[in-house]
mmCIF file of C-alpha atoms in Angstrom:
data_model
loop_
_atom_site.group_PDB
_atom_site.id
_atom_site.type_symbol
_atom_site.label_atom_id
_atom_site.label_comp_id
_atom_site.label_asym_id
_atom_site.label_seq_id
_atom_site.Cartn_x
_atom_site.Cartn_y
_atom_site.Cartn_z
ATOM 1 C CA UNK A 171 0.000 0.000 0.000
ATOM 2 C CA UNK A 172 2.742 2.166 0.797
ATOM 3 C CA UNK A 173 3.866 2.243 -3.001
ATOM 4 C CA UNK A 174 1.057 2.915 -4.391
ATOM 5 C CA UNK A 175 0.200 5.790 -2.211
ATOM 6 C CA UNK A 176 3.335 6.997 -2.974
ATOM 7 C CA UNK A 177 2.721 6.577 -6.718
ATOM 8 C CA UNK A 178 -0.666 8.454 -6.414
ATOM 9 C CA UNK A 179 0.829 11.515 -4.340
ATOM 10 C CA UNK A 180 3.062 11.635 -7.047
ATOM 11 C CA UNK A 181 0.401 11.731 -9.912
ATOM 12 C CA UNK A 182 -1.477 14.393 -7.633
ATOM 13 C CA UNK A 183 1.857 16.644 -8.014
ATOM 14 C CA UNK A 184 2.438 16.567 -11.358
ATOM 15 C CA UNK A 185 -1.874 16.878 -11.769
ATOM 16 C CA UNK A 186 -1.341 20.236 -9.599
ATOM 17 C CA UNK A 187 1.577 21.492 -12.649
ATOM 18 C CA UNK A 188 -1.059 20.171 -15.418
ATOM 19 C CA UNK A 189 -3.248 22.203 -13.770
ATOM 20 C CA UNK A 190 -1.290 25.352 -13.786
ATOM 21 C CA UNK A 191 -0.286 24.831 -17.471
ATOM 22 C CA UNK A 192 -3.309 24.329 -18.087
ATOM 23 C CA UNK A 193 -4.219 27.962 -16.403
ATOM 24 C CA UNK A 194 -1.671 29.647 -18.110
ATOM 25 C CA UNK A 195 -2.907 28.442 -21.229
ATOM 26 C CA UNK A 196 -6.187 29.631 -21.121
ATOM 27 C CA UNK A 197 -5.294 32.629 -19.149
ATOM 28 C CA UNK A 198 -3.362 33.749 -22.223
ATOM 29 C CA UNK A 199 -6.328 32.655 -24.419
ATOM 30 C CA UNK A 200 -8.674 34.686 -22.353
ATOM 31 C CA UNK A 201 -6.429 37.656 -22.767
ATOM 32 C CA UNK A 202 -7.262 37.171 -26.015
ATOM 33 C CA UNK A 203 -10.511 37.012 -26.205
ATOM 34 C CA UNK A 204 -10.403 40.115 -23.793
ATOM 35 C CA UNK A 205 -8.842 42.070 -26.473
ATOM 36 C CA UNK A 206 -11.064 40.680 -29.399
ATOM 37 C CA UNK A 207 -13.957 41.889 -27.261
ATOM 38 C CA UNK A 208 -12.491 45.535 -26.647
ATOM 39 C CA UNK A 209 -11.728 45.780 -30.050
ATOM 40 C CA UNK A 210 -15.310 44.503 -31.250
ATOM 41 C CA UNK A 211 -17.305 46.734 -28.275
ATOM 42 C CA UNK A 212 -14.816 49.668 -28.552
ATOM 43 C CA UNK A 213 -15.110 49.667 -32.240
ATOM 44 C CA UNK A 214 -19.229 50.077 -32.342
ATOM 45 C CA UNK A 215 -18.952 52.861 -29.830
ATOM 46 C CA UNK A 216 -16.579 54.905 -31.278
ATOM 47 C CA UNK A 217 -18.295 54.247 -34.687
ATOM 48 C CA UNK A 218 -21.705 55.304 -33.272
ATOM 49 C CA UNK A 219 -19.714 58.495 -31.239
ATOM 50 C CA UNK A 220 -21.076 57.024 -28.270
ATOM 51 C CA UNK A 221 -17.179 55.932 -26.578
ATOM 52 C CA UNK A 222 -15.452 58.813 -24.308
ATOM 53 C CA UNK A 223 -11.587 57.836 -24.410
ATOM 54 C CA UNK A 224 -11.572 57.973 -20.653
ATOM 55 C CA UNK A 225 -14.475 55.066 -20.862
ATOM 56 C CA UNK A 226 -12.925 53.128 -23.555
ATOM 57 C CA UNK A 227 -9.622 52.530 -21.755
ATOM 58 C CA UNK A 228 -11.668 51.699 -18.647
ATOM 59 C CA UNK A 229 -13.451 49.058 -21.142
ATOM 60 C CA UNK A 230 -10.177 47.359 -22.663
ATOM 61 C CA UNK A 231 -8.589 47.708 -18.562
ATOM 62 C CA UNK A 232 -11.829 45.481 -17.368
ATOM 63 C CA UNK A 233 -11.790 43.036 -20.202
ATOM 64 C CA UNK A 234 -7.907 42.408 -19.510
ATOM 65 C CA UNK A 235 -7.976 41.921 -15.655
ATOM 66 C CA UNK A 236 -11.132 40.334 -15.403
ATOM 67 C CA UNK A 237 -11.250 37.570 -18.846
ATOM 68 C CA UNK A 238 -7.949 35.829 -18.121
ATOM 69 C CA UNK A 239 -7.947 35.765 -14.249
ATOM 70 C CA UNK A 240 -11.719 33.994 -15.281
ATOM 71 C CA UNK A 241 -10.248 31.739 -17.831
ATOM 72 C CA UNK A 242 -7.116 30.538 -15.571
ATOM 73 C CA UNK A 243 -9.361 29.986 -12.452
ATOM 74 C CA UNK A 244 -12.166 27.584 -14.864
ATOM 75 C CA UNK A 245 -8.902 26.007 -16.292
ATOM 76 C CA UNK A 246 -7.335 25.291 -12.783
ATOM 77 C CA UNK A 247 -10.100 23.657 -11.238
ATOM 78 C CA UNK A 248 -11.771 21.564 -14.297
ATOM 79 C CA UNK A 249 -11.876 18.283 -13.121
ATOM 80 C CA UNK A 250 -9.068 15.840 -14.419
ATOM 81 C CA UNK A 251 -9.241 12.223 -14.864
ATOM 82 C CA UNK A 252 -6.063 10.364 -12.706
ATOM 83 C CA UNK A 253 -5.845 7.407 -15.495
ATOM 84 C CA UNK A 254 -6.158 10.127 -18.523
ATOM 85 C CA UNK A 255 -3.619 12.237 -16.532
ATOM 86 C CA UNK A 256 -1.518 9.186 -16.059
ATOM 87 C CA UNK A 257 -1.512 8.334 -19.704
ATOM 88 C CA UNK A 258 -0.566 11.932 -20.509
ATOM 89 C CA UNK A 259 2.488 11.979 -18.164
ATOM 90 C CA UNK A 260 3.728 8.603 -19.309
ATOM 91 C CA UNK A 261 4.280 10.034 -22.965
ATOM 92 C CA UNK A 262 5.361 13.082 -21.557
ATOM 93 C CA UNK A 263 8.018 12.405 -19.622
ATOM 94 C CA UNK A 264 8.731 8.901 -21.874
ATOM 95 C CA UNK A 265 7.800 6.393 -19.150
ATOM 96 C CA UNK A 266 6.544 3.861 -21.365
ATOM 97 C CA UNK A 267 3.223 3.722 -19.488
ATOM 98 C CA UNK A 268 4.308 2.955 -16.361
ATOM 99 C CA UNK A 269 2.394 5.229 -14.234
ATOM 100 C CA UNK A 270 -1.156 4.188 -16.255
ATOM 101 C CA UNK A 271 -0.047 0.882 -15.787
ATOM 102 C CA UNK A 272 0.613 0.871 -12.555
ATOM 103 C CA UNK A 273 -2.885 2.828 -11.757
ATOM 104 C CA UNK A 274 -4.481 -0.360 -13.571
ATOM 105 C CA UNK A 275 -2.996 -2.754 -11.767
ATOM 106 C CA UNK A 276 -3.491 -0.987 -8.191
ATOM 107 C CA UNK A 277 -6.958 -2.713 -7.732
ATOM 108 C CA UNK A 278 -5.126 -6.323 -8.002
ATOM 109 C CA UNK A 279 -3.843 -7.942 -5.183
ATOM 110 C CA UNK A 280 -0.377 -6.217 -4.118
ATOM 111 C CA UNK A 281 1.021 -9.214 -2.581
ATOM 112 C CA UNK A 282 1.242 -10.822 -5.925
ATOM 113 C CA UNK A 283 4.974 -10.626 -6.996
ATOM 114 C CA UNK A 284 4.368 -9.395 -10.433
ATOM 115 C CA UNK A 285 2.093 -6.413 -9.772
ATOM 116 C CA UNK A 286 4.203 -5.015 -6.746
ATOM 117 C CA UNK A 287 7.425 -5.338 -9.075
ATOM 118 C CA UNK A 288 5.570 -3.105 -11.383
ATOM 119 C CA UNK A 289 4.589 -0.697 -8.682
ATOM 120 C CA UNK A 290 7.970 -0.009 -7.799
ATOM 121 C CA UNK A 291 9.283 0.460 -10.967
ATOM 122 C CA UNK A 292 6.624 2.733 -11.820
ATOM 123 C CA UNK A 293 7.449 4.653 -8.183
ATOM 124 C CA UNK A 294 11.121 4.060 -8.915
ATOM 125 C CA UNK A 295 10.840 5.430 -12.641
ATOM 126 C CA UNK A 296 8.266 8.879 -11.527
ATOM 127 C CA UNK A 297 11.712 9.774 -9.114
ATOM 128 C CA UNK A 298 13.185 11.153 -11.790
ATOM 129 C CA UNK A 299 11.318 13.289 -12.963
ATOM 130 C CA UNK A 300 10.437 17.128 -12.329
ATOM 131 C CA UNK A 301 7.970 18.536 -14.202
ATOM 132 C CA UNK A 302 9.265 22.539 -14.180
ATOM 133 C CA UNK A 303 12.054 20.611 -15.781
ATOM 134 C CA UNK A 304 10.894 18.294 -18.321
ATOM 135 C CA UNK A 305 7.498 19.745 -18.623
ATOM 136 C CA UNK A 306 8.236 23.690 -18.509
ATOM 137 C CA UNK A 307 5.238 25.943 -17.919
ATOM 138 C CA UNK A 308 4.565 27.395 -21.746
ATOM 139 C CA UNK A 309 1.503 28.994 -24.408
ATOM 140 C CA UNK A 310 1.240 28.637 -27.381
ATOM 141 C CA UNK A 311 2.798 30.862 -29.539
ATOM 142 C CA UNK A 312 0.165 31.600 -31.986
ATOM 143 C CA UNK A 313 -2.309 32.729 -29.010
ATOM 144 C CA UNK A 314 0.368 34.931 -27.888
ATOM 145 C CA UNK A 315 1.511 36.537 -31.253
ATOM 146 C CA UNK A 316 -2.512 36.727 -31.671
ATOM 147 C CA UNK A 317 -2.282 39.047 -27.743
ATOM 148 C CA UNK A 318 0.433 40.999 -29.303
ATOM 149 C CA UNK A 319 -0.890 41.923 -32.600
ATOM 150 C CA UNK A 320 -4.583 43.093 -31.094
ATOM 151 C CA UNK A 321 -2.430 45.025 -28.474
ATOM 152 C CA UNK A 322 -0.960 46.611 -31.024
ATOM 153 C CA UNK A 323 -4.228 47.591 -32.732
ATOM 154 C CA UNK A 324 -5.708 48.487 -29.662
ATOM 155 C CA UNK A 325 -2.651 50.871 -28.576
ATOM 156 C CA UNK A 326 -2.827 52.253 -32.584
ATOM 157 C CA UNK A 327 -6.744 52.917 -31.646
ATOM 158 C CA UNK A 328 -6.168 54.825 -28.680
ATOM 159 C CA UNK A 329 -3.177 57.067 -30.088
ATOM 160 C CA UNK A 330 -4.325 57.739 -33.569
ATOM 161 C CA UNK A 331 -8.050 58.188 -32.801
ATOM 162 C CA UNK A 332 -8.287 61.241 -31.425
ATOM 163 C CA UNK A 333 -10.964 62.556 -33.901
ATOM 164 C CA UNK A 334 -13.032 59.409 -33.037
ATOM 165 C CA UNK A 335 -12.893 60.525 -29.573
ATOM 166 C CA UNK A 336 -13.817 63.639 -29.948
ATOM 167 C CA UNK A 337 -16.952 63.274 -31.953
ATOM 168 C CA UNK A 338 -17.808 61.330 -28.809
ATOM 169 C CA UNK A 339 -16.931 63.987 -26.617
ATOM 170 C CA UNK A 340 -19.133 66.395 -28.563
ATOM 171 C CA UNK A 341 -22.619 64.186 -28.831
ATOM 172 C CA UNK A 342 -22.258 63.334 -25.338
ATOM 173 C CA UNK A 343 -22.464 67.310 -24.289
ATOM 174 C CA UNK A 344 -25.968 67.166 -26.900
ATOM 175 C CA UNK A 345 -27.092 64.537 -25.103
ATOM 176 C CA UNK A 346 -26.424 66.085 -22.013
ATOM 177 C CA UNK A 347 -27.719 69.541 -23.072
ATOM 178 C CA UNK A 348 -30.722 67.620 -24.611
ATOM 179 C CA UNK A 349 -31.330 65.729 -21.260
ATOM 180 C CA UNK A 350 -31.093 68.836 -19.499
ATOM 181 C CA UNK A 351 -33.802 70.352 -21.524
ATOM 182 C CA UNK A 352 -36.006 67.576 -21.113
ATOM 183 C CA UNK A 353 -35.767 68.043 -17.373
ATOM 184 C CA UNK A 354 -36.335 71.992 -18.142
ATOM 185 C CA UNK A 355 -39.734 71.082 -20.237
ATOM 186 C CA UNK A 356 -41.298 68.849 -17.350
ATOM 187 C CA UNK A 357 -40.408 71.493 -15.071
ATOM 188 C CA UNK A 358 -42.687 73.693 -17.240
ATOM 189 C CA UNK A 359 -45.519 71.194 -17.933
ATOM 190 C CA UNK A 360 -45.851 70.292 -13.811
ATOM 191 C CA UNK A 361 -45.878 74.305 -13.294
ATOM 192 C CA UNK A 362 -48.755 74.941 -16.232
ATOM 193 C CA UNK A 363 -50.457 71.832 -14.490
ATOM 194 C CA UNK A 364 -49.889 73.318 -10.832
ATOM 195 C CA UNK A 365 -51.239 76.876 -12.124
ATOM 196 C CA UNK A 366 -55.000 77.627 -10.867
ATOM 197 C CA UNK A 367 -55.086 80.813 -12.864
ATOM 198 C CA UNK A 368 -55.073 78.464 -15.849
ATOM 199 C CA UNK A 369 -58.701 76.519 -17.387
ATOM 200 C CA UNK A 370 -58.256 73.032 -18.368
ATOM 201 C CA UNK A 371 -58.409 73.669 -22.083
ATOM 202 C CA UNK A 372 -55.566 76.191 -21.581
ATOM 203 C CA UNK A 373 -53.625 74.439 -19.325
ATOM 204 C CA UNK A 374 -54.440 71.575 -22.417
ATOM 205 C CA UNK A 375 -53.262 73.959 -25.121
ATOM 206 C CA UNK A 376 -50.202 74.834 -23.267
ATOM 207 C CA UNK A 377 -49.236 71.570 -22.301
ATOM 208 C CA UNK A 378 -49.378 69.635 -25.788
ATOM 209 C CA UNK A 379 -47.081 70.882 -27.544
ATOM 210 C CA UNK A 380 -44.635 70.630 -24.671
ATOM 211 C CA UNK A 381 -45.084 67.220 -24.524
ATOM 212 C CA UNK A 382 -44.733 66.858 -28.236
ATOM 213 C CA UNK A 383 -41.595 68.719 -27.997
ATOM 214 C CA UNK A 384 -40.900 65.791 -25.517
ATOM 215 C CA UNK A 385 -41.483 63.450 -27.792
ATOM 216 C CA UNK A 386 -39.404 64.522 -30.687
ATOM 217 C CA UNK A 387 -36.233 64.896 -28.394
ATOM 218 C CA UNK A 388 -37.152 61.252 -27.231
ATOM 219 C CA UNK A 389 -37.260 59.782 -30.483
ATOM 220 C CA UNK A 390 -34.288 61.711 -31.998
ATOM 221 C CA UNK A 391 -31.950 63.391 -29.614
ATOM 222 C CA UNK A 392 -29.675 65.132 -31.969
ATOM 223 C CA UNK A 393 -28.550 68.835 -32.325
ATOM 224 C CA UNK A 394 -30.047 69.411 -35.532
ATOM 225 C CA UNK A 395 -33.183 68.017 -34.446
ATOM 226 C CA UNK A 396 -33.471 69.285 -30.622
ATOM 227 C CA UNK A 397 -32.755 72.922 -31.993
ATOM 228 C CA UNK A 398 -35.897 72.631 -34.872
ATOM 229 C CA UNK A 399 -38.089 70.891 -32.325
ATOM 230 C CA UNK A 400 -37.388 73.211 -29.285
ATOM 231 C CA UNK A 401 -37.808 76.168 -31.905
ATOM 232 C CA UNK A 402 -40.854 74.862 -33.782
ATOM 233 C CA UNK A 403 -42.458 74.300 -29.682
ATOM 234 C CA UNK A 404 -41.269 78.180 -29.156
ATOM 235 C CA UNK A 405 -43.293 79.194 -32.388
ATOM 236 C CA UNK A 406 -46.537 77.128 -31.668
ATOM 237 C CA UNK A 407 -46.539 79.215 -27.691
ATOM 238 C CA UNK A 408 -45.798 82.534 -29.172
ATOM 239 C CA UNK A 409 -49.383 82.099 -31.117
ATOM 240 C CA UNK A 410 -51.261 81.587 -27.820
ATOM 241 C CA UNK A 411 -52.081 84.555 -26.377
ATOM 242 C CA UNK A 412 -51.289 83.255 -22.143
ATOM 243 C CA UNK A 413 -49.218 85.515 -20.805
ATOM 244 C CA UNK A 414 -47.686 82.199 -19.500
ATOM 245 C CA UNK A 415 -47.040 80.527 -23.139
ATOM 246 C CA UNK A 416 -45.311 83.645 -24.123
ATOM 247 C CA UNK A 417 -42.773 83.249 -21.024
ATOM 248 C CA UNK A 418 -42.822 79.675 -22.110
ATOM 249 C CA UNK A 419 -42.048 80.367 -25.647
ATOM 250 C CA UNK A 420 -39.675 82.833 -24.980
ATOM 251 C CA UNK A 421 -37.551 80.270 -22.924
ATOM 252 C CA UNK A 422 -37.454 77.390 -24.757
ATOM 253 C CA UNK A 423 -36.347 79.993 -28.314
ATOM 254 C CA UNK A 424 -33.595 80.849 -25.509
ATOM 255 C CA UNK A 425 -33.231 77.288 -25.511
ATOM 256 C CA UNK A 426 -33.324 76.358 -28.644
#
């Protein structure tokens, strides 16, 4: 019994290095994929304008740190097989499957002269052997010339786009200006709706284009569009003859 246990706390150490290849491995592919996916959602958002430069390095910063640490800790604790490991580590480290062997013959009675004979030489052959020796930790290098060229893209992106960035800079102060304005108009519908001085069919004639003008920021919040509809809303007030529509009107021209 003693040999074999020593043969299986062997097989458990070098599983323990398969394991951390295996990590590495997949770490490295998940950097990959990290950097596919930066490129891929980076790409759409600067396309669309939509991408600040401060947001898209935070984007490429979480895929990196969080994809390969992800990868390497699913790789490291995927269950292994001990007689698929053991066949693995016999051609490996050229041990003529002795160590599957061996496993194979463990449930056979150990007294028999045969069996133990092969236990020991299978506990006698695993001595020499050290896996950060004969089976270095390693990638491949096609995954990692794959990490460098998308780096490279990725670092070309962030230096040479400039103009990309700062279309994004300017729609998000529209948006922001357009948001602002939306707050403004509810602002003014809630006070028209609040005001007593005001009859229901005024307070209805105010109101609806307001919440047209709403609308139309809603369902296209450019600058081109928020400055027509915010202008085309001033018109429509100035016609009513409420004192309040024309201070209405008057602020969303300023507005506009």
């Amino acid at each position: 019994m003693t040999t074999i246990n020593n043969l299986s706390h062997t097989l458990q150490t070098w599983m323990r290095w398969m394991r951390l290849q295996r990590a590495l491995t997949w770490a490295v592919r998940g950097l990959v994929t990290a950097l596919v996916l930066s490129m891929l959602i980076g790409g759409v958002g600067l396309y669309q304008a939509k991408l600040l430069k401060r947001e898209f390095l935070a984007l490429v910063i979480s895929f990196v740190t969080l994809l390969p640490i992800l990868f390497g800790i699913v790789a490291f604790f995927c269950k292994i097989h001990p007689m698929k490991a053991a066949r693995y580590f016999d051609r490996a480290f050229h041990l003529e499957e002795r160590i599957s062997t061996a496993l194979e013959l463990s449930a056979e009675d150990h007294a028999h002269e045969i069996i133990q004979k092969q236990l020991d030489d299978a506990v006698s052959a695993s001595r020499g052997v050290k896996p950060s020796r004969d089976l270095p930790l390693r990638f491949k290098k096609l995954d990692g010339i794959l990490a460098l060229v998308l780096t490279l893209l990725i670092g070309t992106l962030w230096f040479r786009g400039e103009a990309l960035f700062a279309a994004a800079s300017r729609q998000r102060a529209v948006e922001q200006a357009i948001a602002a304005q939306q707050t403004q108009i509810e602002e003014i519908i809630k006070e028209i709706n609040a005001n007593e001085a005001l009859t229901d069919e005024q307070k209805q004639a105010l109101t609806e284009p307001l919440n047209e003008a709403l609308q139309g920021l809603e369902e296209n919040p450019s600058l081109e569009n928020a400055v027509s509809v915010l202008t085309t809303t001033g018109e429509k007030l100035q016609a009513l003859s409420s004192e309040q529509a024309g201070q209405t009107a008057q602020a969303l021209k300023e507005t506009g």
